[in-house]
Amino acid sequence: MKVVDMHCDTIYEIYERRKKGQKVRLLENDLHIDLKKMEKGDYLIQNFALYTHLEQEQRPLEHAMRLMDVFYEEMEANRERIGVVKNWQDIERNKKEGKLSAMVTIEEGGACQGELAYLRDFYRLGVRMMTLTWNFPNELGYPNRILPQNGGPALRVADTEHGLTEKGIDFVQEMERLGMIPDISHLNDAGIWDVFRYTKKPFVASHSNARALSCHPRNLTDEMIRALAERGGVAGINFCASFLREDEKGKEPVHSYCRDMVEHIKHMKQVGGIGCIGLGSDFDGITSIVEMGDCSGIQLLADEMERQGFSVGEIEAVFHKNVLRLYREVL
């Protein structure tokens, strides 16, 4: 079963380990994702996010560019196995040549520092998807907050008041004009509805689950799932245990099971139809102990979907066809 995964943090992890003097490569490593594991897992496309932590990086644009350098260094070193995709024709070409495909994305719109010129520069460098925020406010909008509490589970707050800023509105409209996909994962509730209000084309929640099953502000309400489906958008199932099920006896869940992922898929199907669901593993960005181990074991999820009554066509839709349809329409 071919795999299209809309989100991972592997490039960031490689960058961080290299800063510590470790020799880490994308071809083979001990992370969730490397090229050999992707080949074993029957991957078609992996989106590689360039993630920036605004409270740790005083120059977010420069940080994102350093990650971009790592991404392209690895693409060039492994060009016989993987190719960068910027449009539908690139995807088709790599598929025909038997190569994996890589899409570079931005996780944290603050990397643009509020400048449309930098957004366009990222597009010229191949970026085709961008989360408008991560976990901190930026020039574009606001996240749903996760506030640490001493001695107890984090306080989770869904922000329904602060929408996109004027720059945020300009950004999503320019992204739509360029053919860069807005990503509403991490964005607050009010901001999400503004993306619907100020855009016309399909977009994604690259790594977000159903809030009805796990009441976490990073997940989508049923109303959001329904609206995303009506727009032709896709939500990527996140493998993080905290987004899959509720806290266990006041503690964050640790283990991530395929059966929980399938429960979210079943719920999203009931709410918005099978066409609005994809994969957004968040591999190498989560600390959960994942049942499938790493990306080489992702077919365990397909097996669990089949065991719970999904047809081959439905599994194909979730694993690759829904996201490919969106890419063909938007890129």
Short mmCIF file of C-alpha atoms in Angstrom, two decimals:
data_model
loop_
_atom_site.label_atom_id
_atom_site.label_comp_id
_atom_site.label_asym_id
_atom_site.label_seq_id
_atom_site.Cartn_x
_atom_site.Cartn_y
_atom_site.Cartn_z
CA MET A 1 0.00 0.00 0.00
CA LYS A 2 1.65 3.24 -1.18
CA VAL A 3 2.15 5.89 1.51
CA VAL A 4 1.93 9.69 1.39
CA ASP A 5 2.78 11.26 4.77
CA MET A 6 2.10 14.98 5.13
CA HIS A 7 4.32 15.66 8.14
CA CYS A 8 7.53 14.65 9.88
CA ASP A 9 10.30 16.46 11.78
CA THR A 10 13.20 14.33 10.57
CA ILE A 11 15.22 17.17 9.03
CA TYR A 12 15.08 19.10 12.30
CA GLU A 13 16.24 16.03 14.23
CA ILE A 14 19.13 15.46 11.83
CA TYR A 15 20.13 19.13 12.17
CA GLU A 16 19.98 19.03 15.98
CA ARG A 17 22.04 15.85 16.19
CA ARG A 18 24.67 17.24 13.85
CA LYS A 19 24.98 20.28 16.12
CA LYS A 20 25.95 17.82 18.85
CA GLY A 21 28.62 16.30 16.64
CA GLN A 22 26.71 13.20 15.55
CA LYS A 23 27.07 11.99 11.97
CA VAL A 24 23.44 11.47 11.01
CA ARG A 25 22.28 10.92 7.44
CA LEU A 26 18.87 10.53 5.85
CA LEU A 27 19.84 7.33 4.06
CA GLU A 28 20.04 5.28 7.24
CA ASN A 29 19.73 6.27 10.90
CA ASP A 30 18.03 5.35 14.18
CA LEU A 31 15.18 7.86 13.76
CA HIS A 32 11.59 7.06 12.80
CA ILE A 33 12.35 7.93 9.18
CA ASP A 34 15.20 7.22 6.80
CA LEU A 35 15.23 6.33 3.13
CA LYS A 36 15.77 2.62 3.64
CA LYS A 37 12.85 2.47 6.09
CA MET A 38 10.70 4.46 3.67
CA GLU A 39 11.45 1.99 0.88
CA LYS A 40 10.55 -0.91 3.16
CA GLY A 41 7.31 0.86 4.14
CA ASP A 42 6.35 1.36 0.46
CA TYR A 43 6.41 5.15 0.63
CA LEU A 44 5.52 7.35 -2.33
CA ILE A 45 5.88 10.86 -0.83
CA GLN A 46 7.18 12.16 2.48
CA ASN A 47 6.71 15.79 3.46
CA PHE A 48 9.76 17.03 5.36
CA ALA A 49 8.97 19.97 7.65
CA LEU A 50 11.45 22.73 8.47
CA TYR A 51 10.45 23.38 12.09
CA THR A 52 11.44 26.49 14.04
CA HIS A 53 10.86 27.08 17.77
CA LEU A 54 10.20 30.81 18.06
CA GLU A 55 11.13 31.03 21.75
CA GLN A 56 14.51 29.41 21.10
CA GLU A 57 15.46 31.02 17.79
CA GLN A 58 15.93 34.80 17.65
CA ARG A 59 16.39 34.68 13.88
CA PRO A 60 13.69 32.27 12.65
CA LEU A 61 14.29 32.94 8.96
CA GLU A 62 17.99 32.10 9.28
CA HIS A 63 17.16 28.97 11.27
CA ALA A 64 14.72 27.80 8.60
CA MET A 65 17.36 28.40 5.94
CA ARG A 66 19.87 26.27 7.82
CA LEU A 67 17.31 23.46 7.88
CA MET A 68 16.68 24.04 4.17
CA ASP A 69 20.39 23.50 3.58
CA VAL A 70 20.27 20.15 5.41
CA PHE A 71 17.24 19.11 3.36
CA TYR A 72 18.86 19.87 0.01
CA GLU A 73 22.19 18.41 1.07
CA GLU A 74 20.41 15.12 1.75
CA MET A 75 18.39 15.30 -1.45
CA GLU A 76 21.56 15.78 -3.50
CA ALA A 77 23.43 13.01 -1.67
CA ASN A 78 20.59 10.56 -2.34
CA ARG A 79 19.37 11.76 -5.74
CA GLU A 80 19.32 8.21 -7.13
CA ARG A 81 16.73 7.22 -4.51
CA ILE A 82 14.64 10.34 -3.86
CA GLY A 83 13.65 13.51 -5.69
CA VAL A 84 12.16 16.83 -4.60
CA VAL A 85 8.61 17.48 -5.82
CA LYS A 86 7.18 20.93 -6.50
CA ASN A 87 4.25 20.02 -8.74
CA TRP A 88 2.22 17.08 -10.01
CA GLN A 89 4.60 16.44 -12.90
CA ASP A 90 7.49 15.93 -10.46
CA ILE A 91 5.46 13.35 -8.55
CA GLU A 92 4.65 11.47 -11.73
CA ARG A 93 8.25 11.56 -12.92
CA ASN A 94 9.67 10.20 -9.67
CA LYS A 95 7.04 7.49 -9.60
CA LYS A 96 7.91 6.47 -13.16
CA GLU A 97 11.62 6.39 -12.30
CA GLY A 98 11.01 4.30 -9.18
CA LYS A 99 12.18 7.02 -6.81
CA LEU A 100 10.80 8.22 -3.51
CA SER A 101 9.46 11.78 -3.49
CA ALA A 102 10.15 14.52 -0.94
CA MET A 103 8.16 17.72 -0.43
CA VAL A 104 9.72 20.44 1.70
CA THR A 105 7.31 22.26 4.04
CA ILE A 106 7.51 24.92 6.74
CA GLU A 107 6.27 24.29 10.29
CA GLU A 108 5.99 27.78 11.76
CA GLY A 109 4.84 30.67 9.62
CA GLY A 110 6.93 32.94 11.83
CA ALA A 111 9.93 31.85 9.75
CA CYS A 112 8.72 34.43 7.21
CA GLN A 113 8.87 37.18 9.84
CA GLY A 114 5.69 38.70 8.43
CA GLU A 115 7.26 39.40 5.03
CA LEU A 116 5.45 38.24 1.90
CA ALA A 117 8.78 38.49 0.07
CA TYR A 118 10.19 35.75 2.29
CA LEU A 119 7.10 33.62 1.69
CA ARG A 120 7.68 33.93 -2.05
CA ASP A 121 11.37 33.12 -1.56
CA PHE A 122 10.43 29.93 0.28
CA TYR A 123 8.13 29.06 -2.61
CA ARG A 124 11.02 29.57 -5.05
CA LEU A 125 13.08 27.19 -2.90
CA GLY A 126 10.44 24.51 -3.24
CA VAL A 127 8.20 24.95 -0.20
CA ARG A 128 4.66 23.87 -1.09
CA MET A 129 2.98 23.72 2.33
CA MET A 130 3.23 25.86 5.47
CA THR A 131 1.68 25.72 8.93
CA LEU A 132 0.65 29.24 9.80
CA THR A 133 1.72 28.88 13.45
CA TRP A 134 3.37 26.41 15.75
CA ASN A 135 2.73 26.73 19.51
CA PHE A 136 3.42 30.46 19.82
CA PRO A 137 1.75 33.59 18.42
CA ASN A 138 3.45 35.10 15.39
CA GLU A 139 2.82 37.82 12.81
CA LEU A 140 0.12 35.71 11.13
CA GLY A 141 -2.02 34.43 13.97
CA TYR A 142 -2.33 32.47 17.18
CA PRO A 143 -2.07 28.82 18.21
CA ASN A 144 -4.32 26.81 20.44
CA ARG A 145 -2.42 26.91 23.70
CA ILE A 146 -1.07 24.05 25.79
CA LEU A 147 -0.10 25.54 29.15
CA PRO A 148 2.09 23.49 31.53
CA GLN A 149 0.75 23.18 35.08
CA ASN A 150 2.92 22.34 38.08
CA GLY A 151 2.19 18.86 39.37
CA GLY A 152 -0.55 18.02 36.88
CA PRO A 153 -1.48 17.56 33.24
CA ALA A 154 -1.19 20.53 30.92
CA LEU A 155 -4.07 22.97 30.68
CA ARG A 156 -5.48 22.82 27.17
CA VAL A 157 -7.16 25.92 25.84
CA ALA A 158 -8.99 26.29 22.53
CA ASP A 159 -8.76 29.94 21.47
CA THR A 160 -12.01 30.96 19.78
CA GLU A 161 -11.39 34.73 19.92
CA HIS A 162 -8.19 35.70 18.10
CA GLY A 163 -8.41 35.19 14.36
CA LEU A 164 -5.77 35.68 11.70
CA THR A 165 -4.00 39.02 11.70
CA GLU A 166 -4.20 41.26 8.65
CA LYS A 167 -0.83 39.85 7.60
CA GLY A 168 -2.16 36.35 8.17
CA ILE A 169 -5.02 37.03 5.77
CA ASP A 170 -2.57 38.43 3.21
CA PHE A 171 -0.41 35.34 3.63
CA VAL A 172 -3.11 32.72 3.07
CA GLN A 173 -4.34 34.57 0.00
CA GLU A 174 -0.82 34.84 -1.41
CA MET A 175 -0.19 31.17 -0.65
CA GLU A 176 -3.32 30.29 -2.57
CA ARG A 177 -2.21 32.43 -5.51
CA LEU A 178 1.23 30.81 -5.55
CA GLY A 179 0.05 27.24 -5.18
CA MET A 180 1.37 26.76 -1.64
CA ILE A 181 -0.97 24.81 0.63
CA PRO A 182 -2.02 26.46 3.92
CA ASP A 183 -1.73 24.03 6.84
CA ILE A 184 -4.06 24.69 9.79
CA SER A 185 -2.49 22.22 12.23
CA HIS A 186 -1.48 24.12 15.41
CA LEU A 187 -3.61 27.13 14.43
CA ASN A 188 -6.27 28.22 16.92
CA ASP A 189 -9.99 27.72 16.34
CA ALA A 190 -10.74 31.31 15.33
CA GLY A 191 -7.80 31.32 12.95
CA ILE A 192 -8.94 28.09 11.31
CA TRP A 193 -12.33 29.60 10.54
CA ASP A 194 -10.60 32.66 9.07
CA VAL A 195 -8.66 30.40 6.69
CA PHE A 196 -11.99 29.04 5.48
CA ARG A 197 -13.34 32.59 5.20
CA TYR A 198 -10.45 34.09 3.22
CA THR A 199 -9.53 31.23 0.87
CA LYS A 200 -11.32 29.26 -1.82
CA LYS A 201 -9.12 26.25 -2.61
CA PRO A 202 -8.59 23.04 -0.59
CA PHE A 203 -6.05 23.10 2.23
CA VAL A 204 -4.89 20.69 4.94
CA ALA A 205 -4.55 20.01 8.62
CA SER A 206 -1.39 18.02 8.03
CA HIS A 207 -1.16 16.33 11.43
CA SER A 208 -4.40 16.69 13.44
CA ASN A 209 -6.96 14.19 14.73
CA ALA A 210 -10.59 14.31 15.93
CA ARG A 211 -11.27 16.38 19.05
CA ALA A 212 -14.43 14.36 19.73
CA LEU A 213 -12.25 11.34 20.56
CA SER A 214 -9.35 13.14 22.24
CA CYS A 215 -10.28 16.55 23.62
CA HIS A 216 -7.01 18.22 22.75
CA PRO A 217 -6.98 21.69 21.16
CA ARG A 218 -4.55 20.43 18.51
CA ASN A 219 -7.33 18.24 17.17
CA LEU A 220 -10.24 19.25 14.94
CA THR A 221 -13.86 19.62 15.98
CA ASP A 222 -16.51 17.76 14.01
CA GLU A 223 -17.62 21.08 12.52
CA MET A 224 -14.07 21.70 11.27
CA ILE A 225 -13.78 18.18 9.83
CA ARG A 226 -17.08 18.61 8.01
CA ALA A 227 -16.08 22.01 6.61
CA LEU A 228 -12.66 20.69 5.56
CA ALA A 229 -14.35 17.82 3.72
CA GLU A 230 -16.75 20.18 1.96
CA ARG A 231 -13.77 22.29 0.84
CA GLY A 232 -11.96 19.22 -0.52
CA GLY A 233 -9.26 19.41 2.14
CA VAL A 234 -7.53 16.61 4.03
CA ALA A 235 -6.66 16.01 7.70
CA GLY A 236 -3.61 13.85 8.37
CA ILE A 237 -3.86 11.31 11.19
CA ASN A 238 -1.25 12.18 13.82
CA PHE A 239 0.46 9.22 15.52
CA CYS A 240 1.11 11.09 18.80
CA ALA A 241 -0.57 9.23 21.68
CA SER A 242 -1.82 12.47 23.30
CA PHE A 243 -3.77 13.32 20.15
CA LEU A 244 -5.21 9.80 19.86
CA ARG A 245 -6.78 9.29 23.29
CA GLU A 246 -7.45 11.04 26.58
CA ASP A 247 -5.04 11.29 29.48
CA GLU A 248 -4.61 8.12 31.47
CA LYS A 249 -5.18 8.70 35.21
CA GLY A 250 -3.97 12.27 35.00
CA LYS A 251 -0.91 11.43 32.91
CA GLU A 252 -0.18 11.87 29.23
CA PRO A 253 -0.59 8.58 27.33
CA VAL A 254 2.70 7.11 26.18
CA HIS A 255 1.91 4.29 23.76
CA SER A 256 0.52 4.94 20.29
CA TYR A 257 -1.56 2.08 18.90
CA CYS A 258 -2.88 1.47 15.39
CA ARG A 259 -6.31 0.63 16.82
CA ASP A 260 -6.58 4.17 18.21
CA MET A 261 -5.59 5.65 14.85
CA VAL A 262 -8.33 3.60 13.20
CA GLU A 263 -10.89 4.91 15.71
CA HIS A 264 -10.09 8.45 14.55
CA ILE A 265 -10.27 7.37 10.91
CA LYS A 266 -13.68 5.79 11.55
CA HIS A 267 -14.95 8.92 13.28
CA MET A 268 -13.67 11.26 10.57
CA LYS A 269 -15.23 9.03 7.92
CA GLN A 270 -18.57 9.24 9.70
CA VAL A 271 -18.35 13.03 9.99
CA GLY A 272 -16.79 14.08 6.68
CA GLY A 273 -16.48 10.99 4.52
CA ILE A 274 -13.44 8.90 3.67
CA GLY A 275 -12.20 11.54 1.21
CA CYS A 276 -11.06 14.00 3.90
CA ILE A 277 -8.59 11.68 5.67
CA GLY A 278 -4.87 11.22 5.08
CA LEU A 279 -1.71 10.52 7.06
CA GLY A 280 0.40 13.01 9.01
CA SER A 281 2.52 10.84 11.28
CA ASP A 282 4.57 13.57 13.02
CA PHE A 283 7.39 11.02 13.04
CA ASP A 284 10.59 12.30 14.69
CA GLY A 285 8.54 15.06 16.28
CA ILE A 286 6.74 12.88 18.82
CA THR A 287 8.03 11.02 21.86
CA SER A 288 5.27 8.39 21.89
CA ILE A 289 6.22 4.73 21.75
CA VAL A 290 4.62 3.87 18.41
CA GLU A 291 3.29 0.35 17.90
CA MET A 292 4.56 0.21 14.32
CA GLY A 293 8.06 1.13 15.54
CA ASP A 294 9.01 3.45 12.70
CA CYS A 295 7.95 4.24 9.16
CA SER A 296 9.01 0.80 7.91
CA GLY A 297 6.12 -0.69 9.90
CA ILE A 298 3.39 1.62 8.66
CA GLN A 299 1.62 -1.21 6.83
CA LEU A 300 0.47 -2.39 10.28
CA LEU A 301 -1.99 0.50 10.14
CA ALA A 302 -3.32 -0.72 6.79
CA ASP A 303 -3.69 -4.20 8.28
CA GLU A 304 -5.62 -2.80 11.25
CA MET A 305 -7.92 -0.82 8.96
CA GLU A 306 -8.64 -3.97 6.97
CA ARG A 307 -9.26 -5.93 10.18
CA GLN A 308 -11.80 -3.32 11.25
CA GLY A 309 -13.73 -3.55 8.00
CA PHE A 310 -12.29 -0.91 5.69
CA SER A 311 -12.19 -1.82 2.00
CA VAL A 312 -8.99 -1.78 -0.05
CA GLY A 313 -10.28 1.33 -1.82
CA GLU A 314 -10.85 3.13 1.46
CA ILE A 315 -7.39 2.21 2.75
CA GLU A 316 -5.85 3.46 -0.50
CA ALA A 317 -7.79 6.72 -0.11
CA VAL A 318 -6.39 7.35 3.37
CA PHE A 319 -2.86 6.14 2.62
CA HIS A 320 -2.29 8.15 -0.55
CA LYS A 321 -5.16 8.89 -2.92
CA ASN A 322 -6.84 11.71 -0.99
CA VAL A 323 -3.64 13.71 -0.57
CA LEU A 324 -2.58 13.04 -4.16
CA ARG A 325 -5.94 14.36 -5.36
CA LEU A 326 -5.40 17.56 -3.36
CA TYR A 327 -1.82 17.96 -4.62
CA ARG A 328 -2.97 17.54 -8.20
CA GLU A 329 -5.62 20.20 -7.71
CA VAL A 330 -3.58 22.80 -5.80
CA LEU A 331 0.10 22.52 -6.75
#
